[in-house]
Each structure stands twice: as structure tokens, then as C-alpha cells.
mmCIF file of C-alpha atoms in Angstrom:
data_model
loop_
_atom_site.group_PDB
_atom_site.id
_atom_site.type_symbol
_atom_site.label_atom_id
_atom_site.label_comp_id
_atom_site.label_asym_id
_atom_site.label_seq_id
_atom_site.Cartn_x
_atom_site.Cartn_y
_atom_site.Cartn_z
ATOM 1 C CA UNK A 1 -64.936 58.515 52.474
ATOM 2 C CA UNK A 2 -65.343 56.942 49.662
ATOM 3 C CA UNK A 3 -62.753 56.888 46.571
ATOM 4 C CA UNK A 4 -61.222 55.793 43.877
ATOM 5 C CA UNK A 5 -57.801 55.018 41.547
ATOM 6 C CA UNK A 6 -56.023 57.444 39.481
ATOM 7 C CA UNK A 7 -53.075 57.091 38.016
ATOM 8 C CA UNK A 8 -51.226 60.119 36.262
ATOM 9 C CA UNK A 9 -50.940 59.962 32.073
ATOM 10 C CA UNK A 10 -47.161 60.063 31.263
ATOM 11 C CA UNK A 11 -45.744 63.685 31.670
ATOM 12 C CA UNK A 12 -43.823 63.422 29.565
ATOM 13 C CA UNK A 13 -46.374 62.638 26.604
ATOM 14 C CA UNK A 14 -47.802 65.739 27.506
ATOM 15 C CA UNK A 15 -44.315 67.146 27.757
ATOM 16 C CA UNK A 16 -43.478 65.665 23.875
ATOM 17 C CA UNK A 17 -46.692 67.703 22.411
ATOM 18 C CA UNK A 18 -45.546 70.849 23.578
ATOM 19 C CA UNK A 19 -41.864 70.606 22.342
ATOM 20 C CA UNK A 20 -41.284 67.952 20.087
ATOM 21 C CA UNK A 21 -44.242 70.899 17.849
ATOM 22 C CA UNK A 22 -41.540 73.702 18.218
ATOM 23 C CA UNK A 23 -39.204 71.570 15.928
ATOM 24 C CA UNK A 24 -41.578 71.382 13.093
ATOM 25 C CA UNK A 25 -42.879 75.475 13.183
ATOM 26 C CA UNK A 26 -41.770 76.523 9.928
ATOM 27 C CA UNK A 27 -42.546 72.901 8.184
ATOM 28 C CA UNK A 28 -46.306 74.059 8.342
ATOM 29 C CA UNK A 29 -46.674 77.977 8.239
ATOM 30 C CA UNK A 30 -46.071 79.972 11.416
ATOM 31 C CA UNK A 31 -46.904 83.106 12.266
ATOM 32 C CA UNK A 32 -43.617 84.588 14.523
ATOM 33 C CA UNK A 33 -42.824 87.752 17.591
ATOM 34 C CA UNK A 34 -39.975 89.088 18.804
ATOM 35 C CA UNK A 35 -40.123 89.692 22.617
ATOM 36 C CA UNK A 36 -37.967 91.354 25.211
ATOM 37 C CA UNK A 37 -37.852 90.290 28.262
ATOM 38 C CA UNK A 38 -36.068 88.578 31.455
ATOM 39 C CA UNK A 39 -35.252 84.929 31.968
ATOM 40 C CA UNK A 40 -37.548 84.317 34.760
ATOM 41 C CA UNK A 41 -35.961 80.339 35.399
ATOM 42 C CA UNK A 42 -34.984 77.113 33.095
ATOM 43 C CA UNK A 43 -36.606 73.902 33.130
ATOM 44 C CA UNK A 44 -36.158 70.446 31.394
ATOM 45 C CA UNK A 45 -32.905 70.096 31.535
ATOM 46 C CA UNK A 46 -32.766 73.686 29.245
ATOM 47 C CA UNK A 47 -36.050 72.782 26.397
ATOM 48 C CA UNK A 48 -38.879 75.150 28.901
ATOM 49 C CA UNK A 49 -37.283 78.604 29.405
ATOM 50 C CA UNK A 50 -39.512 80.865 31.669
ATOM 51 C CA UNK A 51 -39.587 83.882 30.567
ATOM 52 C CA UNK A 52 -40.888 87.227 31.858
ATOM 53 C CA UNK A 53 -41.403 88.898 28.723
ATOM 54 C CA UNK A 54 -43.439 92.278 28.022
ATOM 55 C CA UNK A 55 -46.545 93.061 26.247
ATOM 56 C CA UNK A 56 -46.689 91.865 22.621
ATOM 57 C CA UNK A 57 -48.606 93.588 20.769
ATOM 58 C CA UNK A 58 -51.656 92.262 19.042
ATOM 59 C CA UNK A 59 -51.056 88.415 20.504
ATOM 60 C CA UNK A 60 -50.152 88.371 24.636
ATOM 61 C CA UNK A 61 -50.395 90.705 27.494
ATOM 62 C CA UNK A 62 -47.026 91.173 29.623
ATOM 63 C CA UNK A 63 -47.150 87.993 31.686
ATOM 64 C CA UNK A 64 -44.726 85.248 33.119
ATOM 65 C CA UNK A 65 -44.441 81.727 31.007
ATOM 66 C CA UNK A 66 -43.337 79.037 30.737
ATOM 67 C CA UNK A 67 -41.941 78.026 26.834
ATOM 68 C CA UNK A 68 -40.552 76.009 25.105
ATOM 69 C CA UNK A 69 -37.494 76.244 23.390
ATOM 70 C CA UNK A 70 -36.627 74.415 19.341
ATOM 71 C CA UNK A 71 -32.798 73.681 20.321
ATOM 72 C CA UNK A 72 -31.953 73.524 23.899
ATOM 73 C CA UNK A 73 -28.119 74.814 23.266
ATOM 74 C CA UNK A 74 -29.774 78.767 23.003
ATOM 75 C CA UNK A 75 -30.826 78.142 26.734
ATOM 76 C CA UNK A 76 -27.003 76.617 27.809
ATOM 77 C CA UNK A 77 -25.019 80.188 28.991
ATOM 78 C CA UNK A 78 -28.173 81.990 30.575
ATOM 79 C CA UNK A 79 -29.479 82.995 33.852
ATOM 80 C CA UNK A 80 -32.267 83.842 36.096
ATOM 81 C CA UNK A 81 -33.013 87.885 35.515
ATOM 82 C CA UNK A 82 -31.192 87.878 32.357
ATOM 83 C CA UNK A 83 -31.876 90.144 29.604
ATOM 84 C CA UNK A 84 -32.773 88.415 26.752
ATOM 85 C CA UNK A 85 -34.389 89.162 23.686
ATOM 86 C CA UNK A 86 -36.448 86.280 21.742
ATOM 87 C CA UNK A 87 -38.673 85.378 18.328
ATOM 88 C CA UNK A 88 -42.002 83.416 19.089
ATOM 89 C CA UNK A 89 -43.199 81.154 16.786
ATOM 90 C CA UNK A 90 -47.186 80.081 17.402
ATOM 91 C CA UNK A 91 -48.671 77.333 14.846
ATOM 92 C CA UNK A 92 -52.245 76.778 15.017
ATOM 93 C CA UNK A 93 -51.247 73.473 17.844
ATOM 94 C CA UNK A 94 -48.012 74.883 18.718
ATOM 95 C CA UNK A 95 -45.931 77.561 20.509
ATOM 96 C CA UNK A 96 -41.995 77.394 20.736
ATOM 97 C CA UNK A 97 -38.827 79.793 21.020
ATOM 98 C CA UNK A 98 -36.999 79.345 17.451
ATOM 99 C CA UNK A 99 -33.815 82.083 18.035
ATOM 100 C CA UNK A 100 -32.533 84.078 21.376
ATOM 101 C CA UNK A 101 -30.296 86.194 22.105
ATOM 102 C CA UNK A 102 -29.132 87.846 25.304
ATOM 103 C CA UNK A 103 -29.652 91.928 26.094
ATOM 104 C CA UNK A 104 -27.393 94.535 27.543
ATOM 105 C CA UNK A 105 -29.358 94.833 31.421
ATOM 106 C CA UNK A 106 -30.785 97.849 30.895
ATOM 107 C CA UNK A 107 -32.874 96.816 27.865
ATOM 108 C CA UNK A 108 -35.281 95.619 29.160
ATOM 109 C CA UNK A 109 -37.588 96.221 32.619
ATOM 110 C CA UNK A 110 -36.292 94.687 35.681
ATOM 111 C CA UNK A 111 -39.450 93.270 35.776
ATOM 112 C CA UNK A 112 -41.294 93.519 32.542
ATOM 113 C CA UNK A 113 -44.211 91.675 33.208
ATOM 114 C CA UNK A 114 -45.114 93.917 36.455
ATOM 115 C CA UNK A 115 -46.702 92.031 39.869
ATOM 116 C CA UNK A 116 -48.973 88.928 39.030
ATOM 117 C CA UNK A 117 -50.941 87.547 42.227
ATOM 118 C CA UNK A 118 -51.305 83.969 42.945
ATOM 119 C CA UNK A 119 -54.423 81.683 41.998
ATOM 120 C CA UNK A 120 -55.929 81.972 45.084
ATOM 121 C CA UNK A 121 -54.153 85.694 46.473
ATOM 122 C CA UNK A 122 -53.225 84.201 50.229
ATOM 123 C CA UNK A 123 -52.299 81.161 48.512
ATOM 124 C CA UNK A 124 -53.302 77.188 48.580
ATOM 125 C CA UNK A 125 -55.873 76.128 50.923
ATOM 126 C CA UNK A 126 -53.392 72.485 52.396
ATOM 127 C CA UNK A 127 -54.939 70.789 49.823
ATOM 128 C CA UNK A 128 -52.278 67.455 49.416
ATOM 129 C CA UNK A 129 -51.990 66.723 46.363
ATOM 130 C CA UNK A 130 -52.449 63.159 44.601
ATOM 131 C CA UNK A 131 -50.167 61.037 43.920
ATOM 132 C CA UNK A 132 -49.989 57.663 41.565
ATOM 133 C CA UNK A 133 -52.317 55.662 43.013
ATOM 134 C CA UNK A 134 -54.277 57.374 45.977
ATOM 135 C CA UNK A 135 -57.762 57.667 46.331
ATOM 136 C CA UNK A 136 -59.214 60.365 44.959
ATOM 137 C CA UNK A 137 -61.877 61.985 47.155
ATOM 138 C CA UNK A 138 -65.789 60.911 45.483
ATOM 139 C CA UNK A 139 -67.164 64.071 46.777
ATOM 140 C CA UNK A 140 -65.432 66.901 44.673
ATOM 141 C CA UNK A 141 -68.714 68.766 43.409
ATOM 142 C CA UNK A 142 -68.449 70.903 40.491
ATOM 143 C CA UNK A 143 -70.950 72.408 38.435
ATOM 144 C CA UNK A 144 -70.701 70.742 34.751
ATOM 145 C CA UNK A 145 -71.756 73.282 30.943
ATOM 146 C CA UNK A 146 -76.004 72.772 31.937
ATOM 147 C CA UNK A 147 -75.590 74.829 35.430
ATOM 148 C CA UNK A 148 -75.975 71.215 37.250
ATOM 149 C CA UNK A 149 -74.107 69.787 40.525
ATOM 150 C CA UNK A 150 -71.000 67.144 39.632
ATOM 151 C CA UNK A 151 -69.530 65.353 42.147
ATOM 152 C CA UNK A 152 -66.284 62.867 40.869
ATOM 153 C CA UNK A 153 -68.382 60.029 43.007
ATOM 154 C CA UNK A 154 -70.545 60.194 39.524
ATOM 155 C CA UNK A 155 -68.395 58.478 37.695
ATOM 156 C CA UNK A 156 -68.408 55.437 39.444
ATOM 157 C CA UNK A 157 -67.977 52.332 37.681
ATOM 158 C CA UNK A 158 -66.317 54.551 34.488
ATOM 159 C CA UNK A 159 -63.381 55.264 33.619
ATOM 160 C CA UNK A 160 -62.542 59.163 33.902
ATOM 161 C CA UNK A 161 -59.617 61.075 31.993
ATOM 162 C CA UNK A 162 -59.873 64.713 32.966
ATOM 163 C CA UNK A 163 -58.309 67.481 32.317
ATOM 164 C CA UNK A 164 -57.271 71.217 33.073
ATOM 165 C CA UNK A 165 -58.895 74.443 30.440
ATOM 166 C CA UNK A 166 -60.032 78.126 31.202
ATOM 167 C CA UNK A 167 -60.946 79.828 27.888
ATOM 168 C CA UNK A 168 -59.426 82.521 27.438
ATOM 169 C CA UNK A 169 -55.902 80.376 26.938
ATOM 170 C CA UNK A 170 -53.841 82.682 24.535
ATOM 171 C CA UNK A 171 -51.505 80.244 23.782
ATOM 172 C CA UNK A 172 -52.214 77.465 20.933
ATOM 173 C CA UNK A 173 -50.130 74.620 22.958
ATOM 174 C CA UNK A 174 -51.742 75.133 26.026
ATOM 175 C CA UNK A 175 -55.948 74.882 26.173
ATOM 176 C CA UNK A 176 -56.580 74.950 23.147
ATOM 177 C CA UNK A 177 -54.164 72.223 22.432
ATOM 178 C CA UNK A 178 -55.706 70.274 24.881
ATOM 179 C CA UNK A 179 -59.373 70.863 23.939
ATOM 180 C CA UNK A 180 -58.151 69.657 20.851
ATOM 181 C CA UNK A 181 -56.366 66.046 21.839
ATOM 182 C CA UNK A 182 -59.666 65.504 23.528
ATOM 183 C CA UNK A 183 -61.694 66.658 20.661
ATOM 184 C CA UNK A 184 -59.317 63.893 18.331
ATOM 185 C CA UNK A 185 -59.187 60.717 21.398
ATOM 186 C CA UNK A 186 -63.496 61.305 21.949
ATOM 187 C CA UNK A 187 -64.978 59.086 18.625
ATOM 188 C CA UNK A 188 -62.236 56.202 19.126
ATOM 189 C CA UNK A 189 -63.645 56.309 23.007
ATOM 190 C CA UNK A 190 -67.072 55.741 22.197
ATOM 191 C CA UNK A 191 -66.738 53.519 19.218
ATOM 192 C CA UNK A 192 -64.973 51.757 21.437
ATOM 193 C CA UNK A 193 -66.062 51.757 24.916
ATOM 194 C CA UNK A 194 -69.299 53.614 24.251
ATOM 195 C CA UNK A 195 -70.110 55.843 27.757
ATOM 196 C CA UNK A 196 -68.122 53.885 29.664
ATOM 197 C CA UNK A 197 -64.492 56.213 28.973
ATOM 198 C CA UNK A 198 -65.658 60.072 29.941
ATOM 199 C CA UNK A 199 -64.204 62.793 29.297
ATOM 200 C CA UNK A 200 -63.564 65.992 31.645
ATOM 201 C CA UNK A 201 -62.630 69.272 31.308
ATOM 202 C CA UNK A 202 -62.147 71.370 34.618
ATOM 203 C CA UNK A 203 -62.009 75.786 34.322
ATOM 204 C CA UNK A 204 -59.713 77.140 37.029
ATOM 205 C CA UNK A 205 -61.074 80.637 35.892
ATOM 206 C CA UNK A 206 -64.337 80.512 37.083
ATOM 207 C CA UNK A 207 -65.234 83.965 37.375
ATOM 208 C CA UNK A 208 -65.157 84.221 34.092
ATOM 209 C CA UNK A 209 -65.760 80.371 32.795
ATOM 210 C CA UNK A 210 -69.927 80.113 33.188
ATOM 211 C CA UNK A 211 -71.578 77.503 32.599
ATOM 212 C CA UNK A 212 -72.905 79.386 29.750
ATOM 213 C CA UNK A 213 -69.358 80.059 28.441
ATOM 214 C CA UNK A 214 -68.369 76.507 29.030
ATOM 215 C CA UNK A 215 -71.296 75.156 26.098
ATOM 216 C CA UNK A 216 -70.517 78.185 24.289
ATOM 217 C CA UNK A 217 -66.543 77.040 24.741
ATOM 218 C CA UNK A 218 -67.154 73.121 23.609
ATOM 219 C CA UNK A 219 -69.793 73.494 20.976
ATOM 220 C CA UNK A 220 -66.534 74.256 19.216
ATOM 221 C CA UNK A 221 -64.904 70.824 20.275
ATOM 222 C CA UNK A 222 -67.840 68.799 20.428
ATOM 223 C CA UNK A 223 -71.526 67.981 19.682
ATOM 224 C CA UNK A 224 -71.133 64.650 22.272
ATOM 225 C CA UNK A 225 -71.800 65.836 25.825
ATOM 226 C CA UNK A 226 -72.862 62.988 26.607
ATOM 227 C CA UNK A 227 -68.738 61.675 26.981
ATOM 228 C CA UNK A 228 -67.821 65.180 27.401
ATOM 229 C CA UNK A 229 -68.486 66.750 30.144
ATOM 230 C CA UNK A 230 -66.899 70.609 30.607
ATOM 231 C CA UNK A 231 -66.697 71.803 34.379
ATOM 232 C CA UNK A 232 -66.989 75.203 36.509
ATOM 233 C CA UNK A 233 -67.352 75.834 40.994
ATOM 234 C CA UNK A 234 -66.598 78.541 43.095
ATOM 235 C CA UNK A 235 -62.979 79.404 43.653
ATOM 236 C CA UNK A 236 -63.215 77.223 46.926
ATOM 237 C CA UNK A 237 -64.625 74.127 44.552
ATOM 238 C CA UNK A 238 -61.695 74.933 41.601
ATOM 239 C CA UNK A 239 -58.795 75.665 43.886
ATOM 240 C CA UNK A 240 -59.854 72.149 45.450
ATOM 241 C CA UNK A 241 -59.296 70.925 41.762
ATOM 242 C CA UNK A 242 -56.231 71.997 41.181
ATOM 243 C CA UNK A 243 -54.877 71.729 44.110
ATOM 244 C CA UNK A 244 -55.353 68.007 43.858
ATOM 245 C CA UNK A 245 -53.867 67.785 40.696
ATOM 246 C CA UNK A 246 -51.113 69.440 40.574
ATOM 247 C CA UNK A 247 -51.871 72.640 38.470
ATOM 248 C CA UNK A 248 -50.220 75.884 39.784
ATOM 249 C CA UNK A 249 -52.633 78.811 38.198
ATOM 250 C CA UNK A 250 -51.329 82.386 38.887
ATOM 251 C CA UNK A 251 -53.265 85.576 37.094
ATOM 252 C CA UNK A 252 -51.812 88.684 35.566
ATOM 253 C CA UNK A 253 -52.938 92.330 35.698
ATOM 254 C CA UNK A 254 -54.255 91.258 32.993
ATOM 255 C CA UNK A 255 -56.707 88.343 32.348
ATOM 256 C CA UNK A 256 -54.269 85.426 31.168
ATOM 257 C CA UNK A 257 -53.752 83.290 33.378
ATOM 258 C CA UNK A 258 -49.874 80.735 33.634
ATOM 259 C CA UNK A 259 -50.403 77.041 34.382
ATOM 260 C CA UNK A 260 -48.959 74.679 33.794
ATOM 261 C CA UNK A 261 -50.396 71.685 32.190
ATOM 262 C CA UNK A 262 -51.970 67.942 34.084
ATOM 263 C CA UNK A 263 -54.004 65.144 32.366
ATOM 264 C CA UNK A 264 -55.185 62.526 34.861
ATOM 265 C CA UNK A 265 -57.287 59.055 34.635
ATOM 266 C CA UNK A 266 -59.305 57.937 37.143
ATOM 267 C CA UNK A 267 -60.827 54.227 36.763
#
């Protein structure tokens, strides 16, 4: 099988963008929400709290979501299942838990986000997640914002930086932030490398993110689609892409999708 080599771009760098924003939220003006929920897990040494929360009126439906905390000492006494109330501060490009307290167990429903259904509902296809230095299958096929077929092999001879998004993502420090980062990066790459470096944003919400929707989304960030492509596909194609690059998604009862962030460099 024809292939290219790839290297995952610094997960630590992505984590920095997410977490450092939480420390600076109040300096630039924010909107804050008081949220009740339960602890679903802790990550990054307590710097990220996975919370199953109730509806945030006017902002987000009930869901399970990893959120950075401004101070990891807030999460030190917490255990999975604990009932909590927290203050979520949301700025243009970041969101962070800035205050937190434990609640009596009876104060919060046992499963405040109700039931969630993994994507795909029958579980993964068994595709092996790529590791740094692995060869990328060039037969991975998607559909671009113009409705045209796209294969990773089409980028032969170019460097490719890809990330994953969905256009309805409500958290400013997830998909919108990744698209803003690409929008900042694109002119710098064009000036230095011309078309030798390409950007690719792949949606993992193919049912909604049609080529037309992706064109409209793209217009918010760039007018130069010769070096930045937005892609979708059928559920099998997008599932293969997410599994290859270690993107974990979970469909909530609403239209929201809980997911992680992954950016990769192929060259």
C-alpha cells in the first residue's frame, strides 16, 4: 500500500493552548455560568476535570465534557461520582473552571447528562491508531467542501497539517480555537512555503457537516481554499480517519459531540 510518514504534533502544545487560557480568562472579559454536575474523571494530574453536567441554559445541553481548571488544587479532593457545582468562565477562545465546590450527593441527579451513545454506536471498526513515525495509508478517502473526492495520497510531495472539527462545536477552546489557529497559521505558511504546505480540517459529524455546510464554515476563517481544505465523508470514511489519528468522539442526546483534540503533521 502506498503510504507517507507522519508525526503527531506536540500534544503538550495543544494542552498548553487549552489550559493556559483558563488562567487568563478574567483579564480579557468573560461570561460565566454556574453549573451542577458530577465528576466523571480527572486527567493531566488534576488540571483537566471530566464532568457530567446538567444543562447550561443558553449555552450547552447536558453532556460529558473534559474542562481545564484554573488551579489544579481545586480537584485534589475529588473522586469520580462526586456531586459538584462549578463556575465555568467562557471567553472568545477559551473556557475554564475557575471555582468549584462539592455538593451533597442528593443535590445532583445520578446521571445528569442522561445517556450517551458512542460514535459509531456499535463501537470502533478495529482500525489501529497511528503512532509517531508510522506510515499513513494514502487510500484514506474523504469529500472536500466542493463535493469532490479527496485522498491523502493527493498530498504526495507536500507537507500536510490536519486536525479534526465539527461545525456546531460550542466550546471556544475546542474546534473554534483550532480553526482560529489554522487561520493564523495559513498566511504564514503561504508566505514561506507557497502551496508546499497544506492544511486539512476533517469533520467527524458527516450527517450534518455536508460540503455546503463546510463551505459556509470555511468562509468564516479563510478565502484561500487552495491551501486549506475542509473535508467530510460518509460515516465509514470519517470513522476510519478518527480512529487512525486517535480522535475519540461521543454523541450526546442533543446535537453535541464530546471529543478530544488531535493535530498531526504528515510529510
